Amino acid sequence: KQKAAELAASGDAAGAAALMAQAGASDSGLKFATWSMLGFQTKFDTVESKDKAGVVTDDAGLDSAGIGIKSYWKASGNAVPNMPVYIEVAVAENDGFANLYQEGGFTDGKKAEKPALAFGDGFKNFLTDLIFDPFYWLGGQKSSTPDNAVGATGWTYLGHFVAGFENDWFAYKTGYKYAKLPPHTNVSWTTVDQDWEAGYSAVGGYAQFATNNGFAEWTKDLFGAKMNLVVAPNRTADRVGTQYGMYAYATAEFAGQYIDIQYNGAYGKTFDTIFDEIYETDIILGYQGKFGPVTLKVNGLYSGFGEVKTETGKLPYSPGSSDVAAPNAQADFLDGTASNIQLVYSDDYVDGTLAFRHRGSQANLMYVENGDGHNHVADQLGDLNTIKVWANVNYKMQYGNIGMEPYMITAFDKESAKQKFKDPSSIEFGAKLFGGYDFDVVKFDAYANMNLVTKVDDSFAIGDIGLKVSTPLVLNGLALVLGYDPADANADFITGIFELGLPAGINAQAGLGYRAAKNDSKAYEGKEVGFFLGANMKLNIPQKPIFYTQFVWNMDPYKGFGDGQDNINYDGYTIDSGVGNYAGAGAFRVALRWDI
């Protein structure tokens, strides 16, 4: 390949092509990649904290200071021809930012005379261990033994391991630990989640057997439909890595139609009891057909649950998803069902959707994450025991658009369990209004959510509201984002954020936040006003890292360390981290982020 490159540079294109043909596209070769973060943060309390009795639990002032680092080293490609491999080593995971200083605690309203970690000790530890054992210090000074595997961070360990082999007809892949399952979308539903680990507690794993393009072309010649099969036995039915399971699906495409049938199963936790009981079974059906400007999308689901053997007998199996309660032995068939039907229309002027979905009180999607900040099951199926009917109409103009998404939600089975839907006699109506217009010199984009819940006394509420105004005429671009978030029970959160492109590739950010108390709540007293300043730029030095600095006071609108912390953490145009984040706290940060 190198000789071919030399020939190409000399002008011998034919010779270069001949050598590349000999090398072959599937030749072996690994590529190295990494994303790494190195940063400093000092955090402080902006107000004095007291308990209900008025005793001081924390004072205003410096809270902690430290250095954080996250670094993941990866190698991917073909180990030998047709044998792909992906390896990731977590070199360091340390984002506590309290390894240089940590204030002392309070006892009976009095602060300890000495800090938990003095600056002198913190710097001495830093300088000594950075010379003698840098990975141990940067990794948080924690052991890499399996006993620390669950929930702990801060050591060098094998993070992901994926290996396999493939040819035109067949592909095999196996993964271990934090390696994610190969995702799958069944029409309107994600049924194998891209966030689902092989087994994050250092046990478990998965294997996936799949047909490839050669098989699909063969079935097209034979049956007139491209078909593929995937079977994935695994030990990650609980995501932790301790329960055997399997997902399998078959797909077919023909004449603008698509069919997808999937099976999920959760089995025993030991090799000798793997098939003694089947604790959960999901059957998922999907169909999509295109008829001119109209597309029909249909999904159906049935979830069935078995029993768990215990010393005292058998108990209903409770699925791993935090969105599903323990099954009710008296539940009928419909309680385990869910559906999603969408009729989609699109032309040059209008995009429109008319849709229906329902979810029984025991319907679940295995291999879809719910927890750790994600609600992927509920986002797709809706809350337990509910029906939702909605429409979406978006009218497209030459320089903008305007639209509306009305909806109605009510109980699916009023006699069934009332989980996540406390009053089955109530009906919720709501709508999202949205639109935008581009005047070239300035661009507007806005939305507003509202709902009405019918009860004894009807309850009308305005949901979140967002507005973005941007213009390319101010320096390298200016944007103003206004958000109103009423999600907190104690306060509404009103935010205004500026983002400005400056010369030399600098991006500046600034904003204000105000917590407006609800019902005379004192939860955020003294913490009503917040603000922040930040900037980032790509440095013109080797490997071109992103440099950023931030000062936040009583609000932190940024993403987490290692999640792209130089970016605002938007949910629409409101702050995804919510009204309570950094209320009563502040921080100063500087950091570098590499993505090589």
XYZ file of C-alpha atoms in Angstrom:
596
model
C 0.000 0.000 0.000
C 2.865 2.365 0.744
C 4.477 1.543 -2.627
C 1.147 2.234 -4.315
C 1.002 5.638 -2.627
C 4.519 6.408 -3.867
C 3.579 5.422 -7.420
C 0.444 7.562 -7.265
C 2.516 10.544 -6.097
C 4.885 10.043 -9.025
C 2.008 10.052 -11.510
C 1.834 6.294 -12.195
C -1.897 5.862 -11.534
C -2.106 2.498 -13.329
C 0.769 1.031 -11.314
C -0.740 2.349 -8.072
C -4.122 0.794 -8.912
C -2.529 -2.577 -9.667
C -0.708 -2.649 -6.337
C -3.849 -1.608 -4.421
C -5.771 -4.451 -6.088
C -3.099 -6.873 -4.852
C -3.283 -5.420 -1.324
C -7.043 -5.889 -1.160
C -9.611 -3.747 0.644
C -9.913 -6.269 3.494
C -6.230 -6.346 4.322
C -5.376 -6.255 7.994
C -4.517 -3.053 9.787
C -5.472 -1.378 13.055
C -6.143 2.291 13.674
C -5.516 4.024 16.978
C -7.970 6.579 18.363
C -8.524 8.302 21.668
C -10.670 10.910 23.345
C -9.192 12.423 26.448
C -9.982 15.201 28.911
C -7.629 17.016 31.264
C -9.059 19.738 33.467
C -8.934 21.719 36.694
C -11.951 22.798 38.742
C -12.399 24.701 41.944
C -15.890 24.588 43.431
C -17.415 26.791 46.113
C -20.709 27.258 47.959
C -22.467 30.540 47.185
C -24.726 30.544 50.267
C -24.702 29.137 53.784
C -26.770 25.960 54.183
C -28.860 25.091 57.246
C -31.063 22.175 58.196
C -34.702 22.485 59.281
C -33.624 23.247 62.850
C -31.455 26.141 61.664
C -28.150 24.378 62.335
C -25.421 25.246 59.817
C -24.479 22.264 57.642
C -22.178 24.077 55.204
C -20.756 27.570 54.903
C -20.297 29.810 51.885
C -16.820 29.697 50.385
C -14.342 27.235 48.933
C -15.583 23.640 48.836
C -13.042 21.677 46.803
C -10.362 21.877 44.137
C -8.768 19.264 41.966
C -7.521 17.912 38.683
C -9.665 15.600 36.574
C -8.706 13.344 33.708
C -10.595 10.951 31.482
C -8.749 9.075 28.775
C -9.855 6.156 26.603
C -7.443 4.518 24.153
C -8.914 2.551 21.270
C -7.718 0.280 18.502
C -10.054 -0.816 15.725
C -9.888 -2.383 12.292
C -9.008 -5.818 10.946
C -6.602 -7.819 13.114
C -6.091 -10.049 10.068
C -8.179 -9.937 6.861
C -11.918 -10.347 7.530
C -11.462 -10.405 11.315
C -12.576 -7.034 12.755
C -11.646 -6.137 16.309
C -12.380 -3.207 18.596
C -10.481 -2.723 21.854
C -10.846 0.151 24.308
C -8.777 0.641 27.436
C -10.013 3.101 30.045
C -6.672 4.616 30.994
C -8.096 7.039 33.544
C -11.517 8.008 34.905
C -11.144 10.676 37.561
C -13.654 13.527 37.676
C -14.167 14.122 41.401
C -12.100 17.357 41.328
C -11.346 17.101 45.059
C -7.835 15.623 44.961
C -6.010 18.918 45.701
C -8.303 20.332 48.404
C -11.430 19.293 50.270
C -13.030 21.370 53.014
C -13.708 19.914 56.442
C -17.136 18.723 57.488
C -19.608 20.285 59.946
C -20.568 18.826 63.324
C -23.324 20.491 65.379
C -23.043 23.630 63.258
C -19.271 23.927 63.641
C -16.748 23.405 60.868
C -13.781 21.121 61.457
C -10.603 23.007 62.317
C -8.656 21.290 59.548
C -9.806 20.573 55.981
C -10.363 16.981 54.961
C -7.520 17.489 52.451
C -5.258 20.532 52.774
C -3.751 22.161 49.687
C -0.234 21.331 50.916
C -1.022 17.633 51.213
C -2.929 17.594 47.941
C -0.070 19.118 45.951
C 2.512 16.921 47.705
C 0.482 13.830 46.762
C 0.090 15.127 43.197
C 3.797 15.845 42.650
C 5.001 12.614 44.278
C 2.647 10.223 42.523
C 2.843 11.991 39.166
C 6.558 11.106 39.211
C 6.418 7.640 40.803
C 3.065 6.170 39.630
C 1.248 8.583 37.246
C -1.495 6.222 36.031
C -2.427 5.293 39.578
C -2.773 8.972 40.597
C -4.510 10.072 37.404
C -6.878 7.129 37.724
C -8.093 8.272 41.145
C -5.725 6.132 43.268
C -8.045 3.157 43.230
C -7.437 -0.526 42.649
C -8.254 -2.270 39.383
C -9.324 -5.482 41.110
C -12.726 -6.983 40.180
C -14.052 -6.217 43.686
C -14.118 -2.543 42.691
C -15.709 -3.164 39.311
C -19.348 -2.310 39.987
C -20.052 1.388 40.257
C -16.458 2.399 41.016
C -14.352 4.562 38.729
C -10.775 5.648 38.617
C -8.458 2.880 37.418
C -6.927 1.541 34.234
C -8.958 -1.371 32.901
C -10.264 -3.030 29.772
C -13.370 -1.018 28.955
C -14.659 -2.483 25.684
C -13.677 -5.573 23.785
C -15.378 -6.541 20.525
C -14.077 -9.110 18.048
C -15.459 -11.137 15.181
C -15.128 -12.268 11.600
C -17.200 -11.693 8.485
C -17.522 -12.434 4.799
C -20.137 -11.674 2.149
C -22.600 -14.179 3.570
C -22.069 -14.235 7.307
C -20.877 -12.042 10.195
C -20.038 -13.009 13.773
C -19.404 -10.518 16.582
C -18.782 -10.929 20.301
C -18.472 -8.239 22.956
C -17.497 -7.977 26.608
C -17.946 -5.555 29.504
C -18.814 -1.967 28.427
C -19.041 -2.982 24.759
C -22.481 -1.931 23.538
C -24.864 -4.359 21.845
C -25.181 -3.790 18.075
C -28.292 -1.561 17.959
C -31.453 -2.409 16.050
C -34.490 -0.328 15.047
C -37.770 -2.080 14.333
C -39.728 0.542 12.326
C -40.739 3.159 14.975
C -39.068 1.509 17.980
C -35.457 1.016 18.944
C -35.538 -2.570 20.191
C -31.830 -3.090 20.884
C -30.470 0.023 22.560
C -27.141 1.562 21.603
C -26.586 2.270 25.335
C -27.016 -1.354 26.463
C -23.723 -2.799 27.748
C -22.550 -6.385 27.367
C -22.059 -6.563 31.150
C -20.647 -3.602 33.003
C -19.799 -5.560 36.183
C -16.917 -7.323 34.389
C -18.965 -10.472 33.751
C -21.345 -11.415 30.970
C -21.062 -10.561 27.296
C -22.815 -11.276 24.018
C -22.378 -13.080 20.721
C -24.221 -12.086 17.534
C -24.589 -14.301 14.463
C -25.921 -12.447 11.407
C -26.385 -13.006 7.709
C -24.730 -10.495 5.400
C -25.228 -8.825 1.996
C -24.548 -11.984 -0.014
C -27.387 -13.781 1.749
C -29.753 -10.832 1.212
C -28.994 -10.744 -2.521
C -29.512 -14.523 -2.748
C -32.953 -14.305 -1.114
C -33.835 -11.424 -3.445
C -33.047 -13.587 -6.465
C -34.913 -16.534 -4.953
C -37.971 -14.895 -3.337
C -37.953 -11.301 -4.600
C -37.214 -9.961 -1.093
C -33.992 -9.029 0.672
C -33.986 -11.038 3.897
C -31.621 -11.086 6.844
C -31.453 -13.069 10.088
C -29.789 -12.139 13.386
C -29.462 -14.368 16.473
C -27.694 -13.039 19.578
C -27.381 -15.297 22.640
C -25.976 -13.277 25.531
C -25.509 -12.976 29.261
C -26.742 -9.419 29.554
C -30.502 -9.741 29.846
C -30.168 -7.641 33.020
C -27.509 -5.362 31.451
C -25.250 -6.044 34.436
C -23.974 -9.299 32.921
C -25.456 -11.920 35.249
C -28.559 -13.185 33.419
C -28.662 -15.300 30.277
C -30.854 -14.079 27.446
C -31.255 -13.804 23.715
C -32.591 -11.479 21.066
C -33.247 -12.589 17.504
C -34.898 -10.907 14.550
C -35.674 -11.500 10.908
C -36.233 -8.726 8.346
C -37.512 -8.618 4.790
C -37.604 -5.764 2.242
C -39.564 -5.904 -0.998
C -41.323 -3.403 -3.297
C -41.271 -0.516 -0.818
C -42.402 -2.734 2.069
C -40.469 -3.725 5.197
C -41.273 -6.444 7.755
C -39.422 -7.031 11.041
C -40.113 -9.804 13.575
C -38.128 -9.909 16.836
C -37.973 -12.259 19.832
C -36.436 -11.420 23.220
C -35.976 -13.865 26.071
C -34.632 -13.673 29.627
C -33.481 -16.983 31.117
C -31.691 -18.293 34.216
C -28.597 -16.871 35.897
C -26.474 -20.050 36.010
C -25.407 -22.401 33.229
C -27.203 -25.367 34.754
C -30.525 -23.520 35.154
C -30.426 -21.462 31.983
C -33.574 -22.984 30.475
C -35.352 -24.114 33.663
C -37.603 -21.056 33.451
C -38.200 -18.335 30.873
C -38.640 -15.238 32.990
C -39.527 -12.746 30.266
C -40.505 -13.028 26.610
C -41.038 -10.157 24.195
C -42.532 -10.643 20.751
C -42.166 -7.509 18.609
C -43.703 -7.040 15.172
C -43.002 -4.236 12.749
C -44.308 -3.245 9.316
C -43.613 -0.231 7.103
C -45.116 0.365 3.681
C -44.824 3.305 1.312
C -47.761 4.198 -0.909
C -46.945 7.316 -2.912
C -46.701 10.285 -0.520
C -48.134 8.188 2.360
C -46.131 5.887 4.642
C -47.777 3.473 7.068
C -45.784 2.409 10.151
C -47.051 -0.265 12.537
C -45.442 -1.810 15.633
C -46.877 -4.346 18.042
C -45.487 -5.863 21.269
C -46.400 -8.609 23.712
C -44.457 -9.037 26.982
C -44.971 -12.131 29.082
C -43.399 -12.807 32.500
C -42.577 -16.004 34.358
C -41.592 -16.662 37.947
C -38.412 -16.596 40.025
C -37.545 -19.553 42.258
C -36.814 -18.604 45.880
C -36.263 -20.515 49.114
C -39.885 -19.872 50.078
C -41.414 -20.756 46.724
C -41.918 -18.768 43.509
C -42.353 -15.039 43.020
C -43.304 -13.072 39.894
C -40.236 -12.053 37.887
C -39.565 -8.321 37.957
C -37.874 -7.137 34.738
C -34.641 -5.166 34.811
C -36.243 -1.992 33.462
C -36.969 0.497 36.256
C -40.020 1.535 34.224
C -41.917 -1.717 34.929
C -43.244 -2.784 38.312
C -43.379 -6.401 39.472
C -45.934 -8.240 37.307
C -49.413 -8.897 38.584
C -50.238 -12.609 38.448
C -53.890 -11.753 37.762
C -53.102 -9.500 34.778
C -54.801 -10.389 31.528
C -53.261 -10.689 28.072
C -53.848 -7.059 27.063
C -51.820 -5.752 30.025
C -48.685 -7.117 28.345
C -49.351 -5.486 24.975
C -48.235 -2.249 23.351
C -48.700 -0.770 19.888
C -47.697 2.192 17.739
C -49.489 3.073 14.505
C -48.482 6.075 12.398
C -49.811 7.375 9.094
C -47.243 9.793 7.649
C -47.828 12.152 4.705
C -45.227 14.355 3.039
C -45.114 16.619 -0.008
C -43.413 19.887 -0.969
C -45.659 21.952 1.305
C -46.855 19.815 4.204
C -45.474 17.115 6.507
C -48.196 15.441 8.531
C -48.563 12.516 10.950
C -51.655 10.926 12.496
C -50.719 8.452 15.229
C -51.969 6.168 17.990
C -50.118 4.211 20.659
C -51.045 2.234 23.746
C -49.148 0.499 26.531
C -50.499 -2.018 28.996
C -49.480 -2.039 32.657
C -46.928 -4.827 32.063
C -45.543 -4.061 28.590
C -41.753 -3.827 28.446
C -38.872 -3.728 25.964
C -35.891 -5.838 26.968
C -32.501 -4.573 25.793
C -33.758 -0.964 25.963
C -32.299 1.218 28.685
C -34.459 2.842 31.330
C -32.474 4.418 34.134
C -29.115 6.192 34.520
C -30.715 9.359 33.199
C -32.427 7.610 30.288
C -36.135 6.876 29.787
C -35.927 5.067 26.466
C -38.710 2.561 27.212
C -41.244 5.185 28.338
C -40.165 7.583 25.574
C -41.138 4.973 22.986
C -44.079 3.141 24.575
C -45.472 5.911 26.788
C -46.253 5.589 30.494
C -47.690 2.336 31.819
C -51.413 1.768 31.249
C -51.950 4.709 28.876
C -53.304 5.490 25.414
C -51.990 8.403 23.399
C -53.479 9.810 20.189
C -51.618 12.622 18.472
C -51.077 14.454 15.221
C -48.251 16.544 13.804
C -48.763 19.067 11.018
C -45.877 21.137 9.697
C -46.544 23.640 6.904
C -43.379 24.494 4.954
C -42.913 27.962 3.501
C -40.116 29.258 1.301
C -38.203 30.758 4.216
C -39.755 29.114 7.235
C -42.317 26.789 8.731
C -45.197 26.714 11.198
C -46.757 23.707 12.857
C -48.728 22.139 15.675
C -48.668 18.791 17.500
C -51.858 18.211 19.521
C -52.283 15.079 21.645
C -54.617 13.297 24.054
C -53.617 10.812 26.790
C -55.918 8.680 28.921
C -55.906 5.339 30.763
C -55.727 2.185 28.658
C -57.490 -0.098 31.133
C -59.324 1.707 33.926
C -59.743 -1.517 35.919
C -56.066 -2.482 35.685
C -53.146 -1.354 37.839
C -52.897 2.427 37.882
C -49.089 2.581 37.781
C -47.773 5.879 36.416
C -51.353 7.034 35.798
C -52.894 7.736 39.187
C -56.354 8.918 38.136
C -57.786 6.710 35.371
C -60.834 8.956 35.010
C -58.734 11.948 33.955
C -57.838 12.872 30.387
C -54.839 14.965 29.418
C -55.020 17.213 26.386
C -51.970 19.059 25.161
C -50.287 20.652 22.192
C -46.914 21.847 21.024
C -46.849 24.916 18.800
C -43.679 25.488 16.798
C -42.367 27.496 13.909
C -39.489 29.447 12.474
C -38.598 32.002 9.853
C -35.341 32.977 8.170
C -34.992 36.620 7.129
C -31.354 36.062 6.015
C -30.127 38.762 8.415
C -31.879 37.164 11.371
C -33.449 33.744 11.976
C -36.203 32.857 14.470
C -37.108 29.422 15.843
C -39.653 28.930 18.627
C -41.924 26.402 20.360
C -44.360 26.263 23.267
C -45.893 23.281 25.084
C -49.156 23.341 27.035
C -51.552 20.814 28.525
C -54.935 20.502 30.226
C -55.667 17.624 32.622
C -59.358 17.086 33.311
C -60.053 16.330 36.968
C -62.625 17.487 39.496
C -61.106 20.921 38.984
C -59.569 21.141 35.530
C -55.842 21.828 35.610
C -54.322 23.886 32.784
C -50.566 24.382 32.596
C -48.050 25.955 30.276
C -45.126 23.628 29.657
C -41.664 24.571 28.506
C -41.231 27.439 26.052
C -38.188 28.111 23.908
C -37.055 30.802 21.495
C -33.834 31.064 19.520
C -32.861 34.196 17.605
C -29.647 34.098 15.582
C -27.845 36.308 13.097
C -24.643 35.852 11.056
C -24.056 39.619 10.930
C -22.446 40.012 14.372
C -18.806 38.893 14.245
C -18.805 35.131 13.448
C -22.426 34.583 14.452
C -24.607 35.497 17.425
C -27.417 33.442 18.968
C -29.784 34.286 21.825
C -31.644 31.353 23.388
C -34.528 32.004 25.810
C -36.067 29.188 27.833
C -38.890 28.780 30.339
C -38.936 25.506 32.302
C -41.733 24.900 34.868
C -40.770 21.273 35.558
C -39.644 21.799 39.192
C -42.357 21.635 41.873
C -40.786 24.542 43.790
C -39.780 27.010 41.079
C -39.989 27.941 37.412
C -36.600 28.366 35.745
C -36.209 31.233 33.268
C -32.950 31.328 31.321
C -31.318 33.533 28.712
C -28.151 32.372 26.972
C -25.885 34.132 24.451
C -23.501 32.285 22.167
C -21.100 34.397 20.096
C -18.464 33.466 17.530
C -15.346 35.617 17.970
C -12.215 35.979 15.833
C -9.444 33.375 16.062
C -12.030 30.567 16.355
C -13.135 31.521 19.858
C -16.705 30.680 20.865
C -18.023 32.700 23.806
C -21.049 31.864 25.979
C -22.829 33.826 28.681
C -26.173 33.573 30.392
C -28.535 34.399 33.224
C -30.991 32.246 35.098
C -33.816 33.148 37.477
C -35.756 30.764 39.726
C -39.275 32.097 40.303
C -40.689 30.461 43.445
C -44.002 28.576 43.255
C -46.575 28.637 46.058
C -44.313 30.695 48.359
C -41.708 27.919 48.335
C -38.460 28.692 50.179
C -36.498 25.882 48.498
C -34.342 28.254 46.454
C -34.240 31.227 48.821
C -30.958 33.105 48.328
C -30.284 31.091 45.163
C -32.795 32.749 42.835
C -30.284 34.349 40.454
C -27.579 32.493 38.572
C -25.171 33.385 35.797
C -22.262 31.930 33.860
C -19.452 32.863 31.464
C -17.553 30.491 29.206
C -15.380 30.253 26.120
C -13.783 27.562 24.002
C -11.485 27.320 20.999
C -9.432 24.783 19.061
C -5.730 25.296 19.768
C -3.306 25.255 16.853
C -0.876 22.874 18.547
C -0.210 19.151 17.898
C -3.416 17.092 17.859
C -5.444 20.346 18.072
C -7.255 19.969 21.406
C -10.299 22.032 22.390
C -9.501 24.456 25.217
C -12.312 25.776 27.384
C -12.757 27.877 30.489
C -15.949 28.461 32.484
C -17.201 30.345 35.501
C -20.626 29.292 36.797
C -22.609 30.748 39.718
C -25.886 29.248 40.998
C -26.419 27.455 37.675
C -24.413 25.082 35.491
C -25.730 24.837 31.930
C -22.835 22.738 30.611
C -22.600 19.053 29.784
C -20.665 16.778 32.122
C -16.903 16.317 32.150
C -16.180 13.832 29.368
C -19.572 14.380 27.704
C -18.524 17.482 25.750
C -18.434 19.933 28.642
C -17.568 22.848 26.350
C -21.159 22.643 25.001
C -24.433 23.864 26.524
C -26.625 20.986 27.724
C -29.884 21.945 25.994
C -33.191 20.090 26.122
C -34.905 21.927 23.304
C -34.048 25.476 24.359
C -34.259 24.884 28.127
C -31.426 23.518 30.269
C -31.550 19.718 30.448
C -29.915 19.572 33.899
C -32.918 21.401 35.393
C -33.621 24.105 37.935
C -31.874 22.472 40.909
C -28.460 21.973 39.301
C -25.771 24.109 41.016
C -28.336 26.059 43.040
C -26.165 27.328 45.879
C -22.890 26.350 44.183
C -20.356 27.820 41.808
C -17.208 26.699 40.012
C -14.276 27.845 37.923
C -12.929 25.412 35.301
C -10.194 25.162 32.691
C -9.706 22.054 30.578
C -8.438 20.501 27.361
C -10.335 17.936 25.279
C -8.672 15.767 22.652
C -10.525 13.712 20.050
C -7.842 11.969 17.996
